[in-house]
Amino acid sequence: MADAPASASTYFQVLRRLRAPFIVVIAAYAISITGFVLIPGTRDDGSPWQMDFFHAFYFVSYMGSTIGFGELPYPFNGGQRLWTLFSIYATVISWFYAITKALRELGDPAFSHQIQRSRVSHKIRRLREPFYIVCGYGEAGKVVVRFLSEIGHRLVIVERDPEAVNQLRLADLPGDPLIYPGDAEDPSELLAAGINHRYGLCRGVIAVAGNDQVNLGVAISAKLLDPAAVVVGRVNQFEDTADNMKSFNTDHIVNPFHTFAWHFSLAFSSPGHYLLNDWLSHTDYQELNQPVFPRRGLWIVCGFGRLGKEMHRRLEKQGNEVVVVEAQPDISAPPPGSIRGRGTEAITLRQARIDAAVGIVAATDDDANNLSIIVTARELNPDLFTVGRQNRYRSAPLFAAAGTDIVFNQNRLIANQVINLLTTPLTHDYLKLANTEEPQWANQIVSRISAVVDENAPYSWVQRLSEADSPAFTDARRRGLTIRLADLYREPHNRKKRLHCVALLIRRRDENLLHPADDTILYRGDRILFCGKRDARRRMDSTVNNNERMGYVVTGRHEVINPVWKKLFPAERP
Amino acid sequence: MNMEKVVFAFFTLLALTLNFGFVLGDITDPAQHHAYELFAALVVSLIATVMKFGDRTPVGSVLLASSLVADLQLIAAALVWAVVTQGMGETLTAGTTASIVSLSSGAVLANVVSVVLLMMETFVARR
């Protein structure tokens, strides 16, 4: 298990275990052949005859495999037949033994597992495109894997649970992800999964297992084995895991409970920031989310687990009075004044002063309980603001039907965060900058974005002004054109019209230009974070990839730039 | 003492001694090279090869390789013998005997390498 799997050595291991049957077969043949050579035979005419090795080998060979045979070259005498009898049993039994043993070795699950791993590992070594390693195919892993493979990333998935591996095989994912059935905690398995790929093609490692210990192990070995790879680690339970990951330079740490509670607290202090974070950190929103306005006052938190604790802390920080309802106060140690109970019965909720409350958080780890809490609480106080924790993917329609104001889905949140960190790291940097600004500032940005989008949620993307991604831009720069941000905003077919998008951030080497003005001059290598309609991206792409359109949006003239067309049609188009 | 090592060394050494015994004598004289000896050398050599399966150390690989070489040489010698006496129906001449014996002497060399490696490994392990 410990050494790196390689197919050749695996076969040698099997050969080693088959030594005994091999030797038994050789011995049976050798003894039988020697017997036939030694026993005197009789010719047709009665004269004595001695079989030689060649004929003995010939005879034993076909005797062992097919018992319907003749006696060659002369009919055998009694002694020879006696020996034949012995040889038949000796060779047939030894063959039988060897074959069953070989089949058992080959059918051994440990061996087939080993073979499979070495096959996948071989495929990984032969990869010639960048890839990500995803460790753990649980609820969160599923979403991450599906999304990343749908947008065209090559993935290597490390999962030790055979059940999950089977699910993964049947999942029918695009882009042929490679499934490595192994334990991500073991560094040698990570090596076999390609973490230090010889062409440096491993772009990043995503540790999204349900177990903190596994994620920590992956984060540590990933950073040690390949310092260049981006490592994203998920923290489920323990704060010290996050600290430990940080000390190993893990690039991004995802703690869904922490993130959600922090994000929710923004709704109190700065609804603009709340909305901005909501828009930019979700990759799977279809409809535009309306701003939420939870009121300050008495809040009830049902369940003092990982989410309950974070929510309690954040809500109190925002100046709310918080009552905790907890079924097992001896274990989770809620603050004094907490109510014992599950929160699913009216009696407990009344004890928690539901009539006076403005909001309730159903934060237990059981979906049925959470739904029951929300429905019961709504009956007792219809004006409540409800936050529900959805643990299972399947419960989503139920939470929607119960009229939950905000649903916390741990796995979706993890997936969204991971995807954002990997695909648009600029968003992450932008939000970091934006979150230090005043609420007033955020409101302005939100209204600016709202002005360009319709009923769909805003879409954000990064435009790279590089040779590969925007060839027309770099060409135009080479021809000496000055290109401003305003030019990129222009419609490629009618430059008087403006695309429905806003630039949020320009990254120029290590410098960040927050909310650049329209007359900002753009340079090769700039990366721009845009937010707006999905359609605007397509149009902008068509500009930066086409020399004529690029020339048109900058100068307003339809110049023919392609030298061949210039020769053929020298006249300038109107 | 380890029984597996004894058996291993026994077969490696026996392959060499039997092989040597067959080769010993006038290279052209069929009477001095008996078929039984060649057969015994071949069988023991095959068993020695199987014993060397699965050892993945560098020395183990060379041991296996040298053993395979010995097998190949001995099988070639046996084939020459069979083709001449059975396929062409002739008795052994001085020329064919010489080629059979020289093929087997190649196997002796390979077996010597095996034994030397085995001894070297033993001495290194002692230290």
CSV table of C-alpha atoms in Angstrom, one decimal, chain A residues 244-432:
chain,number,residue,atom,x,y,z
A,244,ASN,CA,-3.3,24.6,11.1
A,245,MET,CA,-4.1,24.8,7.4
A,246,LYS,CA,-3.2,28.5,7.4
A,247,SER,CA,0.2,27.7,8.9
A,248,PHE,CA,0.9,25.5,5.9
A,249,ASN,CA,0.1,28.3,3.5
A,250,THR,CA,-3.2,26.7,2.3
A,251,ASP,CA,-4.3,29.3,-0.3
A,252,HIS,CA,-8.0,29.3,0.6
A,253,ILE,CA,-9.9,27.9,3.5
A,254,VAL,CA,-13.6,27.2,3.2
A,255,ASN,CA,-15.6,27.2,6.4
A,256,PRO,CA,-19.3,27.2,5.4
A,257,PHE,CA,-20.7,27.9,8.8
A,258,HIS,CA,-18.4,30.8,9.4
A,259,THR,CA,-19.0,32.3,6.0
A,260,PHE,CA,-22.8,32.0,6.1
A,261,ALA,CA,-23.1,33.6,9.6
A,262,TRP,CA,-20.7,36.4,8.6
A,263,HIS,CA,-22.6,37.0,5.3
A,264,PHE,CA,-25.9,37.0,7.1
A,265,SER,CA,-24.8,39.5,9.6
A,266,LEU,CA,-24.1,41.9,6.7
A,267,ALA,CA,-27.8,42.0,6.1
A,268,PHE,CA,-28.1,43.9,9.3
A,269,SER,CA,-25.2,46.2,9.0
A,270,SER,CA,-25.1,46.8,5.3
A,271,PRO,CA,-27.7,45.4,3.0
A,272,GLY,CA,-25.7,46.6,0.0
A,273,HIS,CA,-22.7,44.6,1.0
A,274,TYR,CA,-25.0,41.6,1.6
A,275,LEU,CA,-26.3,41.8,-1.9
A,276,LEU,CA,-22.9,42.4,-3.5
A,277,ASN,CA,-21.5,39.3,-1.8
A,278,ASP,CA,-24.6,37.3,-2.7
A,279,TRP,CA,-24.4,38.2,-6.3
A,280,LEU,CA,-20.7,37.7,-6.8
A,281,SER,CA,-20.2,34.6,-4.8
A,282,HIS,CA,-22.9,32.5,-6.4
A,283,THR,CA,-22.3,30.7,-9.6
A,284,ASP,CA,-25.6,28.9,-9.8
A,285,TYR,CA,-28.2,31.6,-9.3
A,286,GLN,CA,-30.8,32.0,-12.0
A,287,GLU,CA,-33.1,34.6,-10.7
A,288,LEU,CA,-32.2,37.9,-9.2
A,289,ASN,CA,-32.4,37.7,-5.4
A,290,GLN,CA,-34.2,40.5,-3.7
A,291,PRO,CA,-32.5,42.2,-0.8
A,292,VAL,CA,-33.4,40.8,2.5
A,293,PHE,CA,-34.2,43.0,5.5
A,294,PRO,CA,-34.0,41.1,8.8
A,295,ARG,CA,-35.0,43.3,11.7
A,296,ARG,CA,-33.0,43.8,14.8
A,297,GLY,CA,-34.7,42.4,18.0
A,298,LEU,CA,-35.2,39.1,19.7
A,299,TRP,CA,-33.8,36.1,17.7
A,300,ILE,CA,-34.3,32.5,18.5
A,301,VAL,CA,-31.6,30.0,17.5
A,302,CYS,CA,-32.7,26.4,17.5
A,303,GLY,CA,-29.8,24.0,17.8
A,304,PHE,CA,-26.4,25.0,19.2
A,305,GLY,CA,-24.2,23.1,16.8
A,306,ARG,CA,-21.6,24.5,14.4
A,307,LEU,CA,-24.1,26.8,12.6
A,308,GLY,CA,-26.0,27.7,15.9
A,309,LYS,CA,-22.8,28.8,17.6
A,310,GLU,CA,-21.7,31.0,14.7
A,311,MET,CA,-25.1,32.5,14.2
A,312,HIS,CA,-25.4,33.2,18.0
A,313,ARG,CA,-22.1,35.0,18.0
A,314,ARG,CA,-22.9,37.1,14.9
A,315,LEU,CA,-26.4,38.0,15.9
A,316,GLU,CA,-25.3,39.2,19.3
A,317,LYS,CA,-22.5,41.2,17.6
A,318,GLN,CA,-25.2,42.9,15.5
A,319,GLY,CA,-27.0,44.0,18.7
A,320,ASN,CA,-29.7,41.4,18.8
A,321,GLU,CA,-31.0,39.6,21.8
A,322,VAL,CA,-30.6,35.9,21.2
A,323,VAL,CA,-32.3,32.9,22.9
A,324,VAL,CA,-30.9,29.5,22.2
A,325,VAL,CA,-33.0,26.4,22.1
A,326,GLU,CA,-31.0,23.2,22.4
A,327,ALA,CA,-32.0,19.6,22.9
A,328,GLN,CA,-28.8,18.4,24.6
A,329,PRO,CA,-27.5,21.3,26.6
A,330,ASP,CA,-25.1,19.1,28.5
A,331,ILE,CA,-23.1,18.3,25.4
A,332,SER,CA,-23.1,21.5,23.4
A,333,ALA,CA,-22.9,23.9,26.4
A,334,PRO,CA,-25.2,26.8,25.2
A,335,PRO,CA,-25.0,30.1,27.0
A,336,PRO,CA,-27.0,30.6,30.2
A,337,GLY,CA,-30.7,31.3,29.9
A,338,SER,CA,-31.1,28.8,27.1
A,339,ILE,CA,-34.2,26.7,26.7
A,340,ARG,CA,-34.0,22.9,26.7
A,341,GLY,CA,-35.9,21.3,23.8
A,342,ARG,CA,-35.8,20.7,20.1
A,343,GLY,CA,-37.9,23.8,19.1
A,344,THR,CA,-40.3,21.7,17.1
A,345,GLU,CA,-43.1,22.0,19.7
A,346,ALA,CA,-45.1,25.1,20.3
A,347,ILE,CA,-44.4,24.9,24.1
A,348,THR,CA,-40.7,25.3,23.7
A,349,LEU,CA,-41.0,28.1,21.3
A,350,ARG,CA,-43.4,29.9,23.6
A,351,GLN,CA,-40.9,29.5,26.4
A,352,ALA,CA,-38.4,31.2,24.1
A,353,ARG,CA,-40.8,34.1,23.7
A,354,ILE,CA,-41.7,33.5,20.1
A,355,ASP,CA,-44.4,36.1,20.2
A,356,ALA,CA,-41.9,38.9,20.8
A,357,ALA,CA,-39.2,37.5,18.4
A,358,VAL,CA,-38.4,39.0,15.0
A,359,GLY,CA,-36.6,36.0,13.6
A,360,ILE,CA,-35.7,32.3,14.0
A,361,VAL,CA,-32.8,30.2,12.9
A,362,ALA,CA,-33.5,26.5,12.5
A,363,ALA,CA,-29.9,25.3,12.8
A,364,THR,CA,-30.2,21.6,13.8
A,365,ASP,CA,-28.5,18.9,11.6
A,366,ASP,CA,-31.9,17.3,10.9
A,367,ASP,CA,-33.9,18.6,8.0
A,368,ALA,CA,-37.2,17.2,9.3
A,369,ASN,CA,-36.7,19.0,12.6
A,370,ASN,CA,-35.7,22.2,10.9
A,371,LEU,CA,-38.8,22.2,8.6
A,372,SER,CA,-41.0,21.5,11.6
A,373,ILE,CA,-39.4,24.4,13.6
A,374,ILE,CA,-40.0,26.8,10.7
A,375,VAL,CA,-43.6,25.7,10.1
A,376,THR,CA,-44.5,25.8,13.8
A,377,ALA,CA,-42.8,29.1,14.4
A,378,ARG,CA,-44.6,30.7,11.4
A,379,GLU,CA,-47.9,29.5,12.8
A,380,LEU,CA,-47.2,31.1,16.2
A,381,ASN,CA,-45.8,34.3,14.7
A,382,PRO,CA,-46.4,34.9,11.0
A,383,ASP,CA,-44.1,37.9,10.8
A,384,LEU,CA,-41.0,36.0,11.7
A,385,PHE,CA,-37.9,36.1,9.5
A,386,THR,CA,-36.9,32.5,9.0
A,387,VAL,CA,-33.4,31.0,8.3
A,388,GLY,CA,-33.3,27.3,7.7
A,389,ARG,CA,-30.4,24.9,7.5
A,390,GLN,CA,-30.8,22.4,4.7
A,391,ASN,CA,-28.6,19.4,5.3
A,392,ARG,CA,-29.7,17.2,2.4
A,393,TYR,CA,-29.8,18.0,-1.2
A,394,ARG,CA,-33.2,16.5,-1.7
A,395,SER,CA,-34.9,18.7,0.9
A,396,ALA,CA,-34.6,21.9,-1.2
A,397,PRO,CA,-38.2,22.0,-2.5
A,398,LEU,CA,-39.5,21.4,1.1
A,399,PHE,CA,-37.7,24.4,2.4
A,400,ALA,CA,-38.9,26.5,-0.5
A,401,ALA,CA,-42.5,25.3,0.2
A,402,ALA,CA,-42.2,26.2,3.9
A,403,GLY,CA,-41.5,29.7,2.9
A,404,THR,CA,-38.0,30.0,4.4
A,405,ASP,CA,-36.6,33.4,3.9
A,406,ILE,CA,-32.9,32.3,3.7
A,407,VAL,CA,-31.8,28.7,3.3
A,408,PHE,CA,-28.3,27.7,4.3
A,409,ASN,CA,-27.1,24.8,2.3
A,410,GLN,CA,-23.7,23.8,3.5
A,411,ASN,CA,-22.7,21.8,0.4
A,412,ARG,CA,-23.9,24.4,-2.1
A,413,LEU,CA,-22.0,27.1,-0.3
A,414,ILE,CA,-18.8,25.1,-0.2
A,415,ALA,CA,-19.2,24.3,-3.9
A,416,ASN,CA,-19.8,27.9,-4.8
A,417,GLN,CA,-16.9,29.1,-2.8
A,418,VAL,CA,-14.5,26.6,-4.2
A,419,ILE,CA,-15.6,27.2,-7.8
A,420,ASN,CA,-15.3,31.0,-7.3
A,421,LEU,CA,-11.9,30.7,-5.8
A,422,LEU,CA,-10.6,28.6,-8.6
A,423,THR,CA,-12.3,30.1,-11.6
A,424,THR,CA,-12.5,33.8,-10.7
A,425,PRO,CA,-10.0,34.5,-8.0
A,426,LEU,CA,-10.4,38.1,-8.8
A,427,THR,CA,-13.9,38.1,-7.4
A,428,HIS,CA,-12.5,37.0,-4.1
A,429,ASP,CA,-10.0,39.8,-4.1
A,430,TYR,CA,-12.6,42.3,-5.1
A,431,LEU,CA,-15.0,41.3,-2.3
A,432,LYS,CA,-12.1,41.6,0.2
